[in-house]
Short mmCIF file of C-alpha atoms and ligand atoms in Angstrom, two decimals:
data_model
loop_
_atom_site.label_atom_id
_atom_site.label_comp_id
_atom_site.label_asym_id
_atom_site.label_seq_id
_atom_site.Cartn_x
_atom_site.Cartn_y
_atom_site.Cartn_z
CA MET A 1 34.13 14.37 29.65
CA LEU A 2 36.81 17.03 29.43
CA SER A 3 36.52 17.38 25.72
CA LEU A 4 32.73 17.59 26.05
CA LEU A 5 33.06 20.41 28.60
CA SER A 6 35.56 22.34 26.53
CA LEU A 7 33.37 21.92 23.51
CA HIS A 8 30.38 23.23 25.48
CA TRP A 9 32.47 26.16 26.74
CA ALA A 10 33.66 26.96 23.30
CA SER A 11 29.99 27.05 22.13
CA LEU A 12 29.23 29.61 24.92
CA GLN A 13 32.11 31.79 23.76
CA LEU A 14 30.99 31.65 20.14
CA GLY A 15 27.52 32.59 21.04
CA GLN A 16 25.53 33.52 18.00
CA ALA A 17 27.87 31.70 15.67
CA PHE A 18 26.03 28.54 16.40
CA PRO A 19 22.93 28.22 14.38
CA SER A 20 20.51 27.07 17.03
CA THR A 21 22.39 27.94 20.16
CA SER A 22 19.48 27.64 22.62
CA ASP A 23 18.56 24.14 21.41
CA TYR A 24 22.18 23.25 21.27
CA LEU A 25 22.82 24.43 24.86
CA GLN A 26 19.60 22.93 26.24
CA ARG A 27 20.37 19.57 24.89
CA GLY A 28 24.02 19.89 25.67
CA TRP A 29 23.28 20.68 29.39
CA GLN A 30 20.87 17.77 29.59
CA ARG A 31 23.45 15.46 28.17
CA LEU A 32 26.12 16.89 30.39
CA LEU A 33 23.96 16.24 33.43
CA GLU A 34 23.29 12.73 32.38
CA GLU A 35 26.89 12.03 31.58
CA GLY A 36 28.06 13.94 34.68
CA GLU A 37 26.02 11.57 36.78
CA GLY A 38 27.43 8.85 34.67
CA CYS A 39 25.39 6.01 33.43
CA ALA A 40 23.67 4.11 36.18
CA GLU A 41 23.38 0.39 35.88
CA CYS A 42 20.91 -0.19 33.02
CA GLN A 43 17.52 -1.25 34.26
CA PRO A 44 15.56 -1.77 31.13
CA GLU A 45 12.21 -2.25 32.95
CA GLU A 46 12.48 1.32 34.11
CA CYS A 47 12.84 2.78 30.67
CA PRO A 48 9.94 4.82 29.38
CA ALA A 49 8.54 3.39 26.16
CA PRO A 50 9.19 5.85 23.32
CA ARG A 51 6.03 6.58 21.30
CA GLY A 52 5.30 7.99 17.92
CA CYS A 53 9.02 7.70 16.70
CA LEU A 54 8.68 8.39 13.00
CA ALA A 55 12.32 7.46 12.31
CA GLY A 56 12.36 4.44 14.55
CA THR A 57 14.27 4.08 17.82
CA VAL A 58 17.91 4.08 18.90
CA ARG A 59 19.69 3.46 22.16
CA ASP A 60 20.20 6.49 24.45
CA ALA A 61 23.40 8.01 25.47
CA CYS A 62 23.90 5.35 28.18
CA ASP A 63 23.24 2.65 25.56
CA CYS A 64 20.34 1.49 27.80
CA CYS A 65 16.84 2.72 26.94
CA TRP A 66 15.36 3.16 23.51
CA GLU A 67 14.57 6.69 22.40
CA CYS A 68 13.21 8.25 19.28
CA ALA A 69 15.76 8.48 16.49
CA ASN A 70 16.18 11.69 14.43
CA LEU A 71 14.28 12.17 11.17
CA GLU A 72 15.55 13.04 7.79
CA GLY A 73 16.70 16.72 7.78
CA GLN A 74 17.02 16.85 11.50
CA ILE A 75 20.33 17.95 13.07
CA CYS A 76 22.45 15.03 14.50
CA ASP A 77 25.74 14.13 16.16
CA LEU A 78 28.38 13.61 13.52
CA ASP A 79 30.58 11.91 15.98
CA ASN A 80 29.24 8.78 17.68
CA THR A 81 30.90 9.64 21.00
CA ASN A 82 28.76 12.73 21.26
CA HIS A 83 25.27 12.76 22.45
CA PHE A 84 23.96 16.35 21.86
CA TYR A 85 21.55 16.09 19.10
CA GLY A 86 20.91 12.38 18.90
CA LYS A 87 21.28 9.63 16.32
CA CYS A 88 19.63 9.29 12.97
CA GLY A 89 17.08 6.52 12.39
CA GLU A 90 16.96 3.55 10.09
CA HIS A 91 18.32 4.03 6.59
CA LEU A 92 19.64 7.50 7.59
CA GLU A 93 23.08 8.72 8.04
CA CYS A 94 24.52 11.93 9.83
CA ARG A 95 26.30 14.06 7.17
CA LEU A 96 27.80 17.40 7.04
CA ASP A 97 26.79 19.28 3.93
CA ALA A 98 28.78 22.45 3.66
CA GLY A 99 27.40 23.04 0.20
CA ASP A 100 24.48 25.40 0.71
CA LEU A 101 25.65 27.66 3.48
CA ARG A 102 24.82 31.28 3.69
CA HIS A 103 27.61 33.70 4.67
CA GLY A 104 28.72 33.29 8.31
CA GLU A 105 26.77 30.14 8.99
CA VAL A 106 28.40 27.14 10.74
CA PRO A 107 27.64 23.95 9.02
CA GLU A 108 25.15 21.65 10.76
CA PRO A 109 25.25 17.96 10.40
CA GLN A 110 21.85 16.60 9.25
CA CYS A 111 20.27 13.17 8.86
CA VAL A 112 20.17 12.20 5.13
CA CYS A 113 18.56 9.17 3.63
CA LEU A 114 20.96 6.54 2.33
CA SER A 115 18.60 5.50 -0.47
CA HIS A 116 17.43 7.45 -3.51
CA LEU A 117 15.33 4.71 -4.95
CA ALA A 118 11.65 5.26 -5.28
CA LEU A 119 9.17 2.64 -4.19
CA CYS A 120 5.48 1.99 -4.52
CA GLY A 121 3.35 1.76 -1.37
CA SER A 122 0.31 -0.43 -0.91
CA ASP A 123 -1.69 2.78 -0.88
CA GLY A 124 -0.87 3.29 -4.50
CA LYS A 125 1.43 6.27 -3.80
CA THR A 126 4.97 6.63 -5.09
CA TYR A 127 7.54 7.46 -2.35
CA THR A 128 10.76 8.96 -3.58
CA GLN A 129 12.80 6.89 -1.12
CA ILE A 130 12.51 4.51 1.70
CA CYS A 131 12.88 7.12 4.48
CA ARG A 132 9.75 8.96 3.35
CA PHE A 133 7.87 5.62 3.04
CA LEU A 134 8.78 4.49 6.56
CA GLU A 135 7.88 7.99 7.97
CA ALA A 136 4.53 7.72 6.39
CA ALA A 137 3.99 4.10 7.65
CA ARG A 138 4.89 5.06 11.20
CA ALA A 139 2.75 8.23 11.19
CA HIS A 140 -0.29 6.05 10.17
CA PRO A 141 0.12 2.63 11.84
CA ASP A 142 -3.57 1.93 11.30
CA ALA A 143 -3.24 2.06 7.60
CA ASN A 144 -1.03 -1.10 7.48
CA LEU A 145 1.12 0.55 4.80
CA THR A 146 3.42 -1.96 3.12
CA MET A 147 5.69 -1.81 0.07
CA ALA A 148 3.93 -3.01 -2.98
CA HIS A 149 7.13 -3.13 -5.06
CA GLU A 150 10.39 -1.32 -5.72
CA GLY A 151 10.23 1.61 -8.26
CA PRO A 152 7.37 4.06 -8.61
CA CYS A 153 3.79 2.92 -8.75
CA GLU A 154 2.46 2.49 -12.26
CA SER A 155 -0.23 4.98 -12.92
CA GLU A 156 -1.51 7.53 -15.44
CA PRO A 157 0.70 10.57 -15.82
CA GLN A 158 0.34 13.57 -13.48
CA ILE A 159 0.87 17.10 -14.92
CA THR A 160 3.07 18.62 -12.24
CA SER A 161 3.28 22.07 -14.05
CA PRO A 162 0.55 22.82 -16.63
CA PRO A 163 0.70 25.46 -19.39
CA TYR A 164 -0.74 28.89 -18.28
CA ASP A 165 -3.12 31.13 -20.11
CA THR A 166 -1.15 33.90 -21.82
CA TRP A 167 -1.44 36.78 -24.20
CA ASN A 168 0.86 38.83 -26.39
CA ILE A 169 0.83 41.25 -29.31
CA THR A 170 1.29 40.20 -32.96
CA GLY A 171 4.90 39.51 -33.86
CA GLN A 172 5.97 38.50 -30.43
CA ASP A 173 6.87 34.97 -29.25
CA VAL A 174 4.78 32.82 -27.02
CA ILE A 175 5.85 29.67 -25.07
CA PHE A 176 3.66 27.15 -23.27
CA GLY A 177 5.26 24.61 -20.93
CA CYS A 178 4.01 21.28 -19.60
CA GLU A 179 5.79 19.27 -16.97
CA VAL A 180 4.81 15.65 -16.46
CA PHE A 181 5.57 12.98 -13.84
CA ALA A 182 4.86 9.49 -14.96
CA TYR A 183 5.81 5.85 -14.56
CA PRO A 184 6.05 4.21 -17.06
CA MET A 185 7.39 7.38 -18.70
CA ALA A 186 4.94 9.62 -20.58
CA SER A 187 5.01 11.08 -24.03
CA ILE A 188 3.75 14.65 -24.57
CA GLU A 189 1.62 15.86 -27.47
CA TRP A 190 0.34 19.31 -28.25
CA ARG A 191 -2.95 20.20 -30.06
CA LYS A 192 -4.90 23.36 -30.82
CA ASP A 193 -8.70 23.09 -30.39
CA GLY A 194 -10.41 23.02 -33.70
CA MET A 195 -7.46 21.52 -35.54
CA GLU A 196 -7.12 17.87 -36.40
CA MET A 197 -3.37 17.59 -36.60
CA LEU A 198 -0.73 17.41 -33.98
CA LEU A 199 1.48 20.43 -33.52
CA PRO A 200 3.64 21.64 -34.96
CA GLY A 201 2.16 20.16 -38.20
CA ASP A 202 3.82 21.79 -41.15
CA ASP A 203 3.68 25.26 -39.60
CA PRO A 204 7.20 26.74 -39.70
CA HIS A 205 6.48 29.38 -36.92
CA ILE A 206 5.47 26.65 -34.42
CA SER A 207 8.02 24.38 -32.75
CA VAL A 208 7.77 21.73 -30.17
CA GLN A 209 10.54 20.51 -27.78
CA PHE A 210 10.90 17.89 -25.12
CA ARG A 211 13.45 17.18 -22.41
CA GLY A 212 13.72 14.72 -19.60
CA GLY A 213 13.48 16.16 -16.13
CA PRO A 214 13.58 18.35 -14.12
CA GLN A 215 12.85 15.64 -11.60
CA LYS A 216 13.38 11.83 -11.85
CA TYR A 217 10.57 10.22 -13.88
CA GLU A 218 9.57 13.56 -15.35
CA VAL A 219 9.48 14.81 -18.89
CA THR A 220 8.85 18.43 -19.87
CA GLY A 221 7.52 19.70 -23.23
CA TRP A 222 7.39 23.22 -24.65
CA LEU A 223 5.25 24.69 -27.46
CA GLN A 224 6.75 27.81 -28.98
CA ILE A 225 4.92 30.01 -31.40
CA GLN A 226 7.26 32.54 -33.03
CA GLY A 227 5.88 35.81 -34.33
CA VAL A 228 2.21 35.27 -33.15
CA ARG A 229 -0.57 36.20 -35.51
CA VAL A 230 -4.23 36.82 -34.64
CA THR A 231 -5.04 33.45 -36.13
CA ASP A 232 -2.94 31.72 -33.46
CA GLU A 233 -5.52 32.73 -30.83
CA GLY A 234 -7.26 29.79 -29.21
CA THR A 235 -6.94 26.98 -26.73
CA TYR A 236 -3.90 24.79 -26.70
CA ARG A 237 -3.78 21.40 -25.01
CA CYS A 238 -0.93 19.35 -23.61
CA PHE A 239 -1.70 15.65 -23.66
CA ALA A 240 0.50 13.32 -21.57
CA ARG A 241 0.12 9.62 -22.23
CA ASN A 242 1.70 6.33 -21.03
CA SER A 243 0.58 2.76 -21.08
CA VAL A 244 -1.79 3.30 -18.09
CA GLY A 245 -3.66 6.41 -19.25
CA GLU A 246 -3.84 9.85 -20.61
CA VAL A 247 -4.34 13.27 -18.98
CA VAL A 248 -4.66 16.78 -20.46
CA ALA A 249 -4.09 20.36 -19.42
CA LEU A 250 -5.09 23.36 -21.51
CA ALA A 251 -4.34 27.02 -21.78
CA SER A 252 -5.55 29.85 -23.89
CA LEU A 253 -3.64 32.27 -26.05
CA THR A 254 -4.99 35.82 -26.74
CA VAL A 255 -3.35 37.85 -29.43
CA PHE A 256 -3.58 41.71 -29.58
CA THR A 257 -2.75 43.84 -32.54
CA PRO A 258 -0.55 46.81 -31.58
CA GLY A 259 -2.14 50.27 -32.17
CA GLU A 260 -5.72 48.97 -31.82
CA HIS A 261 -7.50 50.07 -28.73
CA HIS A 262 -8.10 47.25 -26.34
CA VAL A 263 -9.25 47.20 -22.69
CA LEU A 264 -8.09 44.19 -20.74
CA VAL A 265 -10.65 42.79 -18.38
CA PRO A 266 -10.34 39.68 -16.31
CA THR A 267 -12.97 37.20 -17.40
CA LEU A 268 -14.15 36.13 -13.94
CA SER A 269 -16.90 33.93 -15.32
CA GLN A 270 -14.26 31.78 -17.01
CA GLY A 271 -12.31 31.18 -13.89
CA GLN A 272 -8.71 30.61 -14.71
CA ARG A 273 -9.04 31.27 -18.36
CA GLY A 274 -7.15 34.52 -18.07
CA LEU A 275 -7.91 37.72 -19.89
CA GLY A 276 -10.69 38.42 -22.25
CA ARG A 277 -10.79 41.38 -24.55
CA VAL A 278 -13.15 44.19 -25.21
CA ASP A 279 -12.60 46.05 -28.46
C1 LIG B 301 -4.88 -3.29 9.51
O1 LIG B 301 -4.66 -4.52 10.01
C2 LIG B 301 -5.46 -4.86 11.09
C3 LIG B 301 -5.04 -6.27 11.55
O2 LIG B 301 -4.77 -7.14 10.50
C4 LIG B 301 -7.00 -4.79 10.69
O3 LIG B 301 -7.76 -5.00 11.82
C5 LIG B 301 -7.27 -3.38 10.19
O4 LIG B 301 -8.57 -3.37 9.71
C6 LIG B 301 -6.26 -3.03 9.09
N1 LIG B 301 -6.49 -1.66 8.62
C7 LIG B 301 -6.63 -1.23 7.36
C8 LIG B 301 -6.91 0.17 7.08
O5 LIG B 301 -6.54 -2.06 6.45
C1 LIG B 302 5.39 38.84 -25.14
O1 LIG B 302 6.52 38.42 -25.91
C2 LIG B 302 7.81 38.93 -25.50
C3 LIG B 302 8.91 38.44 -26.34
O2 LIG B 302 8.47 38.00 -27.59
C4 LIG B 302 8.03 38.54 -24.01
O3 LIG B 302 9.26 39.12 -23.51
C5 LIG B 302 6.89 38.96 -23.12
O4 LIG B 302 7.09 38.47 -21.85
C6 LIG B 302 5.55 38.38 -23.66
N1 LIG B 302 4.48 38.86 -22.89
C7 LIG B 302 3.70 38.02 -22.18
C8 LIG B 302 2.54 38.60 -21.43
O5 LIG B 302 4.02 36.85 -22.11
#
């Protein structure tokens, strides 16, 4: 009790140094009052039934009633003898991550998920870890969400970042990117409309690169055209394929010749297709 009081007093003295002082004080006071009164004899039948607890339930400070546990990312009590912020739910652990602090901030312990393994839900959606899955299942109890299997759901690729329409002047370099999430993993191919072959073909000023990432189950491809010529103008397509299916995203390249007089007008009728040109 004494240590609790002195900690509380210290927090008052530090004032602004604590990140969420008002929340901290409010919950602190509440807990102090509860503890100050001591824990009455536990009468489970008098406990309110906690509802809508997305991270499950935990015992309260008196180890008597069930109350909502804290969700992933919520602040928590690092030390089990404290009852300021509450305890983390199932598959979660209270951790202090001093890594990404801005200057002058006091580190806050947060609930983090113990698992980093993806799983596939009965809704056909991939959940990056069990904590996200349980949250979704508890948020929509009517949906009867269950785990279909470990690992991501098998489905056709999703293009998480497509290539964008671009323009440049002759002689400059142009790069298109294409980021793909897929399980099973996808392969990426680039094609130019009106041309039979896959890029780069035998064209020495075109190159294609791939890299795994940036996220798990992702692959990213780039198409680079060095020293663009007017003949490079056109529509380029990124095809992502796995054993389940294939998807495509496209972007246009417009090439200007320096010195010629051009007026850039947005081609509204073409929606996202970028800039048209009027000579
Ligand atoms: C969930 O399960 C209950 C009971 O088995 C059933 O009545 C209900 O229709 C199910 N809901 C969905 C969305 O499948
Ligand atoms: C044109 O190319 C240059 C380099 O080759 C690049 O720095 C510039 O961002 C490009 N312009 C556009 C609109 O992409």
